[in-house]
Short mmCIF file of C-alpha atoms and ligand atoms in Angstrom, two decimals:
data_model
loop_
_atom_site.label_atom_id
_atom_site.label_comp_id
_atom_site.label_asym_id
_atom_site.label_seq_id
_atom_site.Cartn_x
_atom_site.Cartn_y
_atom_site.Cartn_z
CA MET A 392 148.20 19.60 81.81
CA ALA A 393 145.66 17.12 82.52
CA SER A 394 146.83 13.56 82.77
CA HIS A 395 144.18 12.42 80.27
CA SER A 396 146.43 14.24 77.75
CA PHE A 397 149.20 12.05 77.54
CA LYS A 398 149.03 9.09 75.37
CA THR A 399 152.19 7.22 76.27
CA ILE A 400 154.76 6.74 79.32
CA ARG A 401 157.36 8.46 76.89
CA GLU A 402 155.15 11.20 76.59
CA ILE A 403 155.26 11.94 80.21
CA HIS A 404 159.37 11.52 80.86
CA ASP A 405 159.82 14.36 78.01
CA ALA A 406 157.37 16.66 79.87
CA PHE A 407 159.59 15.53 83.01
CA ASP A 408 162.29 16.63 81.57
CA ARG A 409 160.99 19.92 79.88
CA LYS A 410 159.33 20.99 83.30
CA ILE A 411 155.95 21.03 81.91
CA VAL A 412 154.92 18.47 84.95
CA SER A 413 156.90 17.34 87.93
CA PRO A 414 156.44 13.59 89.26
CA THR A 415 154.85 15.25 92.47
CA GLU A 416 152.20 17.14 90.51
CA LEU A 417 151.71 14.16 87.73
CA ALA A 418 150.76 11.66 90.93
CA ASP A 419 149.14 14.24 92.82
CA GLU A 420 146.71 14.87 90.07
CA TYR A 421 146.26 11.01 89.49
CA LEU A 422 145.42 10.70 93.39
CA ASP A 423 143.01 13.53 92.95
CA THR A 424 141.22 12.13 89.89
CA ALA A 425 140.97 8.80 91.47
CA LYS A 426 139.61 10.09 94.75
CA LYS A 427 136.84 12.03 92.67
CA SER A 428 135.79 9.38 90.14
CA LYS A 429 132.61 7.81 90.21
CA HIS A 430 133.68 4.63 88.55
CA ASN A 431 134.23 2.54 91.68
CA ALA A 432 137.28 1.53 89.90
CA PHE A 433 139.52 1.32 92.93
CA ILE A 434 139.16 -0.83 96.50
CA THR A 435 142.34 0.77 97.97
CA ILE A 436 144.03 4.15 96.70
CA CYS A 437 147.62 4.07 98.08
CA GLU A 438 148.23 7.87 98.89
CA GLU A 439 150.54 8.40 101.30
CA ARG A 440 153.02 5.13 99.39
CA THR A 441 152.19 6.50 96.04
CA LYS A 442 153.54 10.42 97.42
CA LYS A 443 156.61 9.28 98.75
CA LEU A 444 157.35 7.32 95.75
CA ALA A 445 156.66 10.79 93.45
CA SER A 446 158.55 12.81 95.98
CA SER A 447 161.73 10.20 96.09
CA ALA A 448 161.22 10.88 92.27
CA GLN A 449 161.20 14.11 92.27
CA ASP A 450 164.51 14.32 94.12
CA LEU A 451 166.50 12.27 92.12
CA LEU A 452 165.08 14.37 88.83
CA SER A 453 166.23 17.26 90.53
CA ARG A 454 169.32 15.93 91.23
CA GLU A 455 170.19 14.56 87.63
CA GLY A 456 168.33 16.90 85.52
CA LYS A 457 166.68 14.58 83.33
CA VAL A 458 164.42 11.20 83.39
CA PRO A 459 166.89 8.48 83.97
CA ARG A 460 165.09 6.34 81.44
CA LYS A 461 167.48 3.43 80.96
CA LYS A 462 168.01 2.28 84.74
CA PHE A 463 164.09 3.39 85.41
CA PRO A 464 162.23 2.88 82.13
CA LEU A 465 158.64 3.42 84.24
CA PHE A 466 160.32 6.34 86.05
CA GLY A 467 157.26 8.34 88.25
CA ILE A 468 154.65 6.43 86.00
CA PRO A 469 151.53 5.45 88.28
CA ILE A 470 150.47 2.16 87.61
CA GLY A 471 146.83 0.65 88.74
CA ILE A 472 147.32 -2.77 90.25
CA LYS A 473 144.45 -5.32 90.06
CA ASP A 474 143.08 -6.37 93.50
CA ASN A 475 144.36 -9.93 93.34
CA MET A 476 148.05 -8.98 93.18
CA THR A 477 149.78 -8.63 96.40
CA MET A 478 152.00 -5.87 97.37
CA ASP A 479 153.61 -5.47 100.89
CA GLY A 480 151.61 -3.78 103.50
CA VAL A 481 149.00 -3.64 101.26
CA ARG A 482 145.27 -4.53 101.38
CA THR A 483 144.37 -7.48 98.59
CA THR A 484 140.69 -8.44 98.72
CA CYS A 485 140.20 -10.11 95.56
CA ALA A 486 137.10 -7.64 95.67
CA SER A 487 135.68 -10.68 98.07
CA LYS A 488 134.41 -10.48 101.19
CA MET A 489 136.37 -13.43 102.56
CA LEU A 490 139.81 -11.85 101.97
CA ASP A 491 138.07 -8.20 103.64
CA ASN A 492 140.82 -7.74 106.40
CA TYR A 493 143.98 -9.46 104.55
CA ILE A 494 147.34 -7.17 104.27
CA ALA A 495 149.75 -8.75 102.36
CA PRO A 496 152.92 -9.45 103.72
CA TYR A 497 155.21 -9.63 100.39
CA THR A 498 155.41 -7.83 97.10
CA GLY A 499 154.55 -10.20 93.97
CA THR A 500 157.48 -10.42 91.32
CA ALA A 501 155.42 -8.36 88.31
CA VAL A 502 154.38 -5.37 90.61
CA ALA A 503 157.51 -5.72 92.33
CA ARG A 504 159.62 -5.16 88.84
CA LEU A 505 157.39 -2.64 87.95
CA GLU A 506 158.63 -0.57 91.00
CA ALA A 507 162.19 -1.41 90.66
CA ALA A 508 161.95 0.26 86.98
CA GLY A 509 160.78 3.31 88.79
CA GLY A 510 156.97 2.51 88.41
CA ILE A 511 154.61 3.63 91.11
CA GLY A 512 151.70 1.36 92.58
CA ILE A 513 148.87 4.02 92.97
CA GLY A 514 146.44 1.78 94.43
CA LYS A 515 144.10 -1.55 94.24
CA LEU A 516 141.57 -2.16 91.06
CA ASN A 517 138.35 -3.80 91.38
CA MET A 518 137.83 -7.23 89.98
CA ASP A 519 134.88 -9.68 89.54
CA GLU A 520 135.61 -11.42 93.20
CA PHE A 521 138.67 -13.72 92.59
CA ALA A 522 138.59 -12.68 89.08
CA MET A 523 135.53 -14.64 88.14
CA GLY A 524 133.17 -12.85 85.61
CA GLY A 525 133.30 -11.09 82.71
CA SER A 526 131.69 -7.60 83.70
CA THR A 527 132.94 -6.55 87.18
CA GLU A 528 129.83 -7.10 88.43
CA ASN A 529 130.38 -9.85 90.73
CA SER A 530 132.43 -7.39 93.00
CA ALA A 531 132.05 -7.24 96.88
CA TYR A 532 132.64 -3.73 96.66
CA GLY A 533 129.91 -2.69 93.96
CA PRO A 534 130.02 -3.25 90.11
CA VAL A 535 132.96 -0.74 88.06
CA LEU A 536 130.93 1.50 85.50
CA HIS A 537 132.41 1.73 82.01
CA PRO A 538 134.79 4.98 81.68
CA GLN A 539 132.82 6.70 79.24
CA PHE A 540 129.35 5.35 79.39
CA PRO A 541 128.70 4.90 82.95
CA ASP A 542 125.22 3.04 82.53
CA ARG A 543 127.57 -0.06 80.94
CA VAL A 544 129.71 -2.31 82.16
CA PRO A 545 133.29 -2.12 81.67
CA GLY A 546 133.87 -5.83 80.80
CA GLY A 547 135.82 -7.99 83.15
CA SER A 548 137.37 -9.73 85.47
CA SER A 549 139.88 -6.84 85.27
CA GLY A 550 137.23 -3.88 84.85
CA GLY A 551 138.90 -1.89 87.50
CA SER A 552 142.10 -1.90 85.37
CA ALA A 553 140.06 -0.86 82.52
CA ALA A 554 138.33 1.64 83.83
CA ALA A 555 140.91 3.38 85.48
CA VAL A 556 143.38 3.42 82.52
CA GLY A 557 140.53 4.75 80.16
CA ALA A 558 139.24 7.52 82.47
CA GLY A 559 142.46 8.52 83.01
CA LEU A 560 142.94 7.46 86.90
CA CYS A 561 146.56 5.93 86.20
CA MET A 562 148.51 5.68 83.30
CA ALA A 563 148.75 1.73 82.88
CA ALA A 564 147.36 -0.89 85.08
CA LEU A 565 147.99 -4.58 85.83
CA GLY A 566 145.45 -6.92 84.75
CA SER A 567 145.08 -10.94 85.16
CA ASP A 568 143.90 -13.40 82.29
CA THR A 569 142.47 -16.64 82.63
CA GLY A 570 140.07 -16.87 80.35
CA GLY A 571 139.93 -13.39 78.65
CA SER A 572 139.87 -10.65 81.94
CA ILE A 573 142.34 -8.47 80.22
CA ARG A 574 141.59 -8.46 76.48
CA LEU A 575 137.63 -8.26 77.17
CA PRO A 576 137.68 -5.01 79.12
CA ALA A 577 140.02 -3.72 77.10
CA SER A 578 138.24 -4.20 73.76
CA PHE A 579 135.21 -3.01 75.74
CA THR A 580 136.64 0.50 77.01
CA GLY A 581 138.89 1.17 73.90
CA ILE A 582 142.69 0.41 75.69
CA VAL A 583 145.50 -2.14 74.92
CA GLY A 584 145.52 -5.45 76.76
CA LEU A 585 147.92 -7.90 76.28
CA LYS A 586 147.83 -11.68 77.60
CA PRO A 587 151.47 -12.88 77.66
CA THR A 588 152.19 -16.26 76.69
CA TYR A 589 151.60 -18.72 80.07
CA GLY A 590 155.00 -18.55 82.05
CA ARG A 591 156.25 -15.39 80.43
CA VAL A 592 155.25 -13.36 83.35
CA SER A 593 155.73 -14.59 86.96
CA ARG A 594 152.45 -15.45 89.06
CA TYR A 595 154.36 -15.19 92.31
CA GLY A 596 151.60 -12.46 94.36
CA LEU A 597 148.89 -13.36 92.04
CA VAL A 598 146.25 -15.06 94.06
CA ALA A 599 145.43 -18.46 92.18
CA PHE A 600 142.24 -18.94 90.29
CA GLY A 601 142.83 -21.23 87.55
CA SER A 602 146.91 -21.79 87.83
CA SER A 603 147.59 -23.57 84.94
CA LEU A 604 145.83 -20.63 82.63
CA ASP A 605 146.17 -17.70 84.72
CA GLN A 606 148.65 -14.81 83.21
CA ILE A 607 149.25 -11.16 84.37
CA GLY A 608 149.68 -8.70 81.59
CA PRO A 609 149.53 -4.84 81.03
CA MET A 610 146.46 -2.50 80.22
CA THR A 611 147.69 0.39 78.72
CA ARG A 612 146.77 3.38 76.33
CA SER A 613 149.10 2.69 73.79
CA VAL A 614 150.87 -0.55 72.22
CA GLU A 615 154.11 1.05 72.89
CA ASP A 616 153.67 1.24 76.31
CA ALA A 617 152.35 -2.33 76.99
CA ALA A 618 155.95 -3.11 75.36
CA VAL A 619 157.60 -1.02 77.95
CA ILE A 620 155.94 -2.40 80.95
CA MET A 621 156.57 -6.39 78.84
CA ASN A 622 160.51 -5.47 79.31
CA MET A 623 160.36 -4.64 82.59
CA MET A 624 157.83 -7.44 83.67
CA GLY A 625 158.63 -10.49 81.72
CA GLY A 626 161.16 -12.93 82.19
CA HIS A 627 162.07 -16.11 84.47
CA ASP A 628 161.55 -16.03 88.29
CA PRO A 629 162.05 -18.91 90.15
CA MET A 630 159.67 -17.81 92.58
CA ASP A 631 156.91 -19.43 90.23
CA SER A 632 157.78 -22.80 89.01
CA THR A 633 156.18 -22.71 86.18
CA SER A 634 157.62 -19.41 84.66
CA SER A 635 159.59 -19.88 81.71
CA PRO A 636 163.69 -19.63 81.29
CA THR A 637 162.90 -18.33 77.60
CA PRO A 638 164.57 -14.76 78.10
CA ASN A 639 162.44 -11.92 77.01
CA GLU A 640 162.89 -10.28 73.32
CA ASP A 641 163.39 -6.31 73.75
CA PHE A 642 159.63 -5.89 73.39
CA LEU A 643 159.84 -1.87 72.65
CA LYS A 644 161.96 -2.46 69.68
CA ALA A 645 159.77 -5.04 68.64
CA ALA A 646 156.51 -3.17 68.90
CA LEU A 647 158.43 -0.01 67.32
CA SER A 648 159.58 -2.07 64.17
CA GLU A 649 157.53 -2.14 60.92
CA PRO A 650 156.25 -5.68 60.10
CA HIS A 651 157.70 -7.19 57.24
CA TRP A 652 154.34 -7.11 55.32
CA LYS A 653 155.26 -9.39 52.25
CA ASN A 654 156.26 -12.33 54.76
CA LEU A 655 153.13 -11.64 56.64
CA LYS A 656 150.70 -14.09 56.85
CA ILE A 657 147.27 -13.26 59.08
CA GLY A 658 145.51 -16.20 59.62
CA VAL A 659 141.33 -15.73 59.70
CA PRO A 660 139.33 -18.56 61.38
CA LYS A 661 136.30 -19.27 59.84
CA GLU A 662 134.96 -20.05 63.32
CA TYR A 663 135.46 -16.73 64.33
CA PHE A 664 132.75 -15.14 61.67
CA VAL A 665 129.49 -16.60 62.64
CA LYS A 666 126.33 -15.75 63.70
CA GLY A 667 125.70 -14.25 66.95
CA ILE A 668 128.88 -11.49 66.17
CA ALA A 669 126.96 -8.12 66.69
CA SER A 670 127.18 -6.53 62.72
CA ASP A 671 129.23 -3.70 63.77
CA VAL A 672 131.93 -5.44 65.35
CA ASP A 673 132.38 -7.89 62.29
CA HIS A 674 132.71 -4.67 60.36
CA SER A 675 135.20 -3.54 62.27
CA VAL A 676 137.24 -6.49 62.71
CA ARG A 677 137.12 -7.25 58.75
CA ALA A 678 138.07 -3.65 57.91
CA ALA A 679 140.67 -4.05 59.90
CA LEU A 680 141.98 -6.84 57.98
CA GLN A 681 141.49 -5.38 54.87
CA TRP A 682 143.99 -2.39 56.24
CA TYR A 683 146.55 -5.08 56.58
CA GLU A 684 145.80 -6.69 53.31
CA LYS A 685 146.44 -3.25 51.93
CA LYS A 686 149.69 -3.06 53.70
CA GLY A 687 150.92 -6.54 51.89
CA ALA A 688 150.42 -8.61 54.37
CA HIS A 689 148.39 -12.41 53.32
CA LEU A 690 145.17 -13.04 54.68
CA VAL A 691 144.73 -16.69 54.63
CA GLU A 692 141.39 -18.63 55.81
CA ILE A 693 142.35 -21.46 58.73
CA SER A 694 140.36 -23.27 60.58
CA LEU A 695 140.40 -24.15 64.59
CA PRO A 696 137.65 -26.79 64.67
CA HIS A 697 137.36 -27.19 67.93
CA THR A 698 137.22 -23.61 69.42
CA HIS A 699 133.27 -24.58 69.66
CA PHE A 700 134.39 -27.00 72.41
CA SER A 701 136.81 -24.32 74.49
CA VAL A 702 133.80 -22.54 76.62
CA ALA A 703 132.64 -26.08 77.80
CA VAL A 704 136.42 -27.00 78.47
CA TYR A 705 137.23 -23.92 80.22
CA TYR A 706 134.33 -24.36 82.62
CA ILE A 707 135.66 -27.51 83.89
CA VAL A 708 139.26 -26.92 83.94
CA ALA A 709 139.13 -23.52 85.17
CA VAL A 710 136.29 -24.50 87.81
CA SER A 711 138.26 -27.27 88.92
CA GLU A 712 141.46 -25.59 89.54
CA ALA A 713 139.65 -23.11 91.25
CA SER A 714 138.00 -25.64 94.04
CA SER A 715 141.49 -26.63 94.66
CA ASN A 716 142.79 -23.17 95.05
CA LEU A 717 140.05 -21.76 96.96
CA ALA A 718 140.25 -24.51 99.67
CA ARG A 719 142.84 -22.34 101.70
CA TYR A 720 140.06 -19.81 102.54
CA ASP A 721 139.26 -21.69 105.62
CA GLY A 722 139.09 -19.11 108.33
CA VAL A 723 142.33 -20.79 109.51
CA ARG A 724 145.21 -20.30 107.17
CA PHE A 725 142.81 -17.75 105.01
CA GLY A 726 140.33 -15.68 105.12
CA VAL A 727 137.92 -13.68 107.67
CA ARG A 728 136.62 -15.73 110.37
CA PRO A 729 133.34 -14.12 111.50
CA GLU A 730 132.09 -13.91 114.74
CA ALA A 731 129.48 -16.88 114.32
CA ALA A 732 132.22 -19.35 113.02
CA ASP A 733 133.96 -19.30 116.37
CA GLN A 734 130.52 -19.84 118.23
CA ALA A 735 130.30 -22.76 115.88
CA GLN A 736 129.69 -26.48 117.98
CA ASP A 737 130.96 -28.25 115.13
CA LEU A 738 133.48 -28.11 112.00
CA GLU A 739 130.94 -28.53 109.82
CA THR A 740 129.33 -25.68 111.10
CA PHE A 741 132.60 -23.85 111.30
CA TYR A 742 133.21 -24.11 107.68
CA LYS A 743 129.72 -23.19 106.44
CA LYS A 744 129.94 -20.13 108.80
CA VAL A 745 133.68 -18.96 107.03
CA ARG A 746 132.90 -19.85 103.40
CA SER A 747 129.52 -18.17 103.13
CA ASN A 748 132.00 -15.02 102.72
CA PHE A 749 132.02 -15.99 99.47
CA GLY A 750 129.65 -14.48 96.49
CA PRO A 751 127.49 -16.19 94.74
CA GLU A 752 129.33 -16.89 91.39
CA VAL A 753 132.51 -17.89 93.06
CA LYS A 754 130.30 -20.57 95.32
CA ARG A 755 128.98 -21.39 92.05
CA ARG A 756 132.06 -22.54 90.57
CA ILE A 757 133.44 -24.21 93.94
CA ILE A 758 130.86 -26.56 94.04
CA LEU A 759 131.37 -27.31 89.98
CA GLY A 760 134.68 -27.93 90.48
CA THR A 761 134.30 -30.30 93.29
CA PHE A 762 131.84 -32.35 91.55
CA ALA A 763 133.82 -32.33 88.07
CA LEU A 764 136.97 -33.62 90.49
CA SER A 765 135.12 -35.93 92.65
CA SER A 766 135.75 -39.54 92.47
CA GLY A 767 133.68 -41.43 90.24
CA TYR A 768 133.20 -38.50 87.86
CA SER A 769 136.77 -36.78 87.43
CA ASP A 770 137.75 -38.97 84.37
CA ALA A 771 134.40 -38.26 82.36
CA TYR A 772 134.78 -34.32 83.26
CA TYR A 773 138.20 -33.02 84.15
CA LYS A 774 140.43 -35.55 82.39
CA ARG A 775 138.11 -35.30 79.31
CA ALA A 776 138.02 -31.67 79.33
CA CYS A 777 142.30 -31.68 79.57
CA GLN A 778 142.04 -34.09 76.73
CA VAL A 779 139.72 -31.71 74.47
CA ARG A 780 142.02 -29.10 75.70
CA HIS A 781 144.98 -30.65 74.12
CA LEU A 782 142.99 -31.01 70.81
CA ILE A 783 142.66 -27.23 70.86
CA LYS A 784 146.24 -26.67 71.31
CA LYS A 785 146.93 -28.79 68.46
CA ASP A 786 144.63 -27.03 66.52
CA PHE A 787 146.82 -23.96 67.31
CA ASP A 788 149.83 -25.75 66.15
CA ALA A 789 148.38 -26.85 63.03
CA ALA A 790 147.30 -23.07 62.75
CA PHE A 791 150.47 -21.39 63.03
CA SER A 792 152.21 -23.83 60.47
CA LYS A 793 150.15 -21.82 57.81
CA CYS A 794 150.11 -18.59 59.38
CA ASP A 795 151.94 -16.09 61.25
CA LEU A 796 149.37 -14.88 63.51
CA ILE A 797 145.33 -15.25 63.79
CA ALA A 798 143.10 -12.27 64.05
CA GLY A 799 139.24 -11.83 64.91
CA PRO A 800 137.28 -10.24 66.93
CA VAL A 801 137.71 -10.25 70.52
CA SER A 802 134.09 -10.57 71.90
CA PRO A 803 130.96 -10.92 69.83
CA THR A 804 129.08 -7.88 71.26
CA THR A 805 130.43 -4.18 72.84
CA ALA A 806 129.68 -3.06 76.36
CA PHE A 807 126.54 -4.06 77.64
CA LYS A 808 124.22 -2.24 79.86
CA LEU A 809 124.97 -2.78 84.05
CA GLY A 810 122.50 -5.87 85.08
CA ALA A 811 121.54 -6.45 81.04
CA VAL A 812 122.83 -10.16 81.39
CA GLN A 813 121.89 -12.37 84.33
CA ASP A 814 122.44 -15.61 82.76
CA PRO A 815 125.55 -16.70 83.73
CA LEU A 816 125.87 -19.27 80.79
CA GLN A 817 125.22 -16.10 78.26
CA MET A 818 128.04 -14.30 80.24
CA TYR A 819 130.37 -17.26 79.83
CA LEU A 820 129.65 -17.24 76.28
CA ASN A 821 131.36 -13.96 75.95
CA ASP A 822 134.39 -15.14 76.13
CA ILE A 823 134.26 -17.30 73.08
CA PHE A 824 137.05 -16.25 71.20
CA THR A 825 139.67 -15.54 74.16
CA ILE A 826 139.28 -18.69 76.03
CA PRO A 827 141.31 -20.94 73.37
CA ALA A 828 144.48 -18.72 73.82
CA ASN A 829 144.50 -19.42 77.58
CA LEU A 830 143.57 -22.93 76.93
CA ALA A 831 146.46 -23.56 74.14
CA GLY A 832 148.99 -20.93 76.55
CA ILE A 833 149.61 -18.82 73.73
CA PRO A 834 149.73 -14.75 73.76
CA ALA A 835 146.69 -12.50 72.27
CA MET A 836 146.45 -9.39 72.88
CA SER A 837 142.96 -6.56 72.13
CA VAL A 838 143.77 -3.54 69.81
CA PRO A 839 140.96 -0.88 69.53
CA CYS A 840 139.79 -1.42 65.97
CA GLY A 841 136.58 1.19 65.96
CA HIS A 842 133.23 1.85 67.47
CA ASP A 843 129.80 0.35 67.06
CA LYS A 844 126.96 2.98 66.14
CA ASP A 845 126.49 3.74 69.84
CA GLY A 846 130.14 4.73 70.02
CA LEU A 847 131.21 1.82 72.19
CA PRO A 848 134.66 0.55 71.36
CA ILE A 849 135.24 -2.41 69.30
CA GLY A 850 138.46 -4.90 69.89
CA LEU A 851 140.69 -6.48 67.43
CA HIS A 852 141.83 -9.69 68.64
CA LEU A 853 145.77 -10.94 67.67
CA GLN A 854 146.98 -14.19 68.53
CA ALA A 855 149.97 -15.33 68.09
CA PRO A 856 152.56 -18.80 68.85
CA ALA A 857 154.05 -18.92 71.97
CA PHE A 858 156.58 -16.30 73.10
CA ALA A 859 155.99 -14.38 69.94
CA GLU A 860 154.68 -11.27 71.94
CA GLY A 861 157.04 -9.37 69.83
CA ARG A 862 155.58 -9.89 66.62
CA LEU A 863 151.83 -9.40 68.30
CA LEU A 864 153.27 -6.08 69.38
CA SER A 865 154.51 -5.14 66.01
CA VAL A 866 151.52 -6.12 64.18
CA ALA A 867 149.23 -4.00 66.28
CA ARG A 868 151.31 -1.20 66.87
CA ALA A 869 151.19 -0.48 62.73
CA PHE A 870 147.70 -0.52 63.28
CA GLU A 871 147.31 1.70 66.15
CA THR A 872 149.40 4.35 64.60
CA ARG A 873 147.79 4.06 60.88
CA GLY A 874 146.57 7.31 60.62
CA THR A 875 149.61 8.88 61.74
CA SER A 876 152.32 7.40 59.12
N1 LIG B 2114 135.04 -14.56 81.88
C1 LIG B 2114 135.64 -15.48 82.20
C2 LIG B 2114 135.63 -16.37 83.76
O1 LIG B 2114 134.47 -15.60 84.47
C3 LIG B 2114 137.44 -15.27 82.41
C4 LIG B 2114 137.97 -15.02 84.02
C5 LIG B 2114 139.24 -14.51 83.56
O2 LIG B 2114 139.69 -14.37 82.82
N2 LIG B 2114 139.40 -14.34 85.10
O3 LIG B 2114 136.03 -17.17 84.42
#
């Protein structure tokens, strides 16, 4: 038995039932693989805690004789957690020196719900510092390596999550997505990543980056597992005032049901197939669209005319919110307080010493955000960006009156070499296709759709109207299992 060989949670549960592997053996194998791995995917491995939870699962399994799937749909499943989500008593760094010694005093809702369903938070995963980046090269704990191509990036900012799932260091992982941080790394590493509707998953316990954009979502080896995790994790939470009261649908049932092909209209935005997209990406995505058409779906050309402003709008809105959110790291309430700060003679020197703990990308964004919000400029930048954000949302409303889903590429390119993208603007442009969904608050996912000539994975991007995750999962799974039916 190798932890890599299981494609779904269901397969693991069957193996538990048939005593092919026990929960403790499985946990040990994942721990062992994680410890030996060279990917730098983990910042913290929760060894003791994992062993303890796996051994309780083992006891329960021995008593019951069979996996109690109904009560614990994630029974004994090792899940990696991005290091910007809190777990009681566990270090939570956000891959920043600023939080190097921060031990969270509570568990956030998403993680708590997964553990209540039997999942085991095996450790905390590396990421771009405070989730700012697209390659996981901005971590204060070193870059994460692509799971199959160690000279390449896994994408970011949830690069640790993608590498850990892709390399078999955990069965599934949680990521967070503010402008593409679940979908971009999922597409770069050939796994499934879902960014839910804004408000579907509680942000309680997620360290805030851009609060009006951030969402937690699953990163898995199969669409089915993403659905299982969403069933457990989604739904209203009184601890997050932006969490929606819209009830969860049964995501697993939706994922496993065949789409009504004849009634399905897939929108293909003309703005998504333009110069600048790698030809292999273009080719694979078009081939996926053709597959859908062969199944009976209708492809309709649509237009999202404001797409082209989305990166500019995002880099005003996200950095403005970030500058406000990150003000709490002042060395008094939160944040490492270096000795030099305590020796400071005045407040300004004190702050300078404390806030020098931030890495260069985080500093750049705090400065940009502070500028965009400053008096005399906020109307010209922040307010204007919010107005254009509204136009982007209206583009989607208009598009969804003509189609049920929108399909296109996740990213213009496949995974690039470590260090290859030095210009921050060029890095920002990788998110051109993923950012609009965050600005509009709609659900979107990446599902593997092929490889380029070097064998690097390519992701198909599916976007749906708010709260239509079920539709996304169903259409994504049909494609994922196309060879098997
Ligand atoms: N790459 C984008 C950024 O750097 C998105 C990050 C994210 O979704 N957390 O902001």
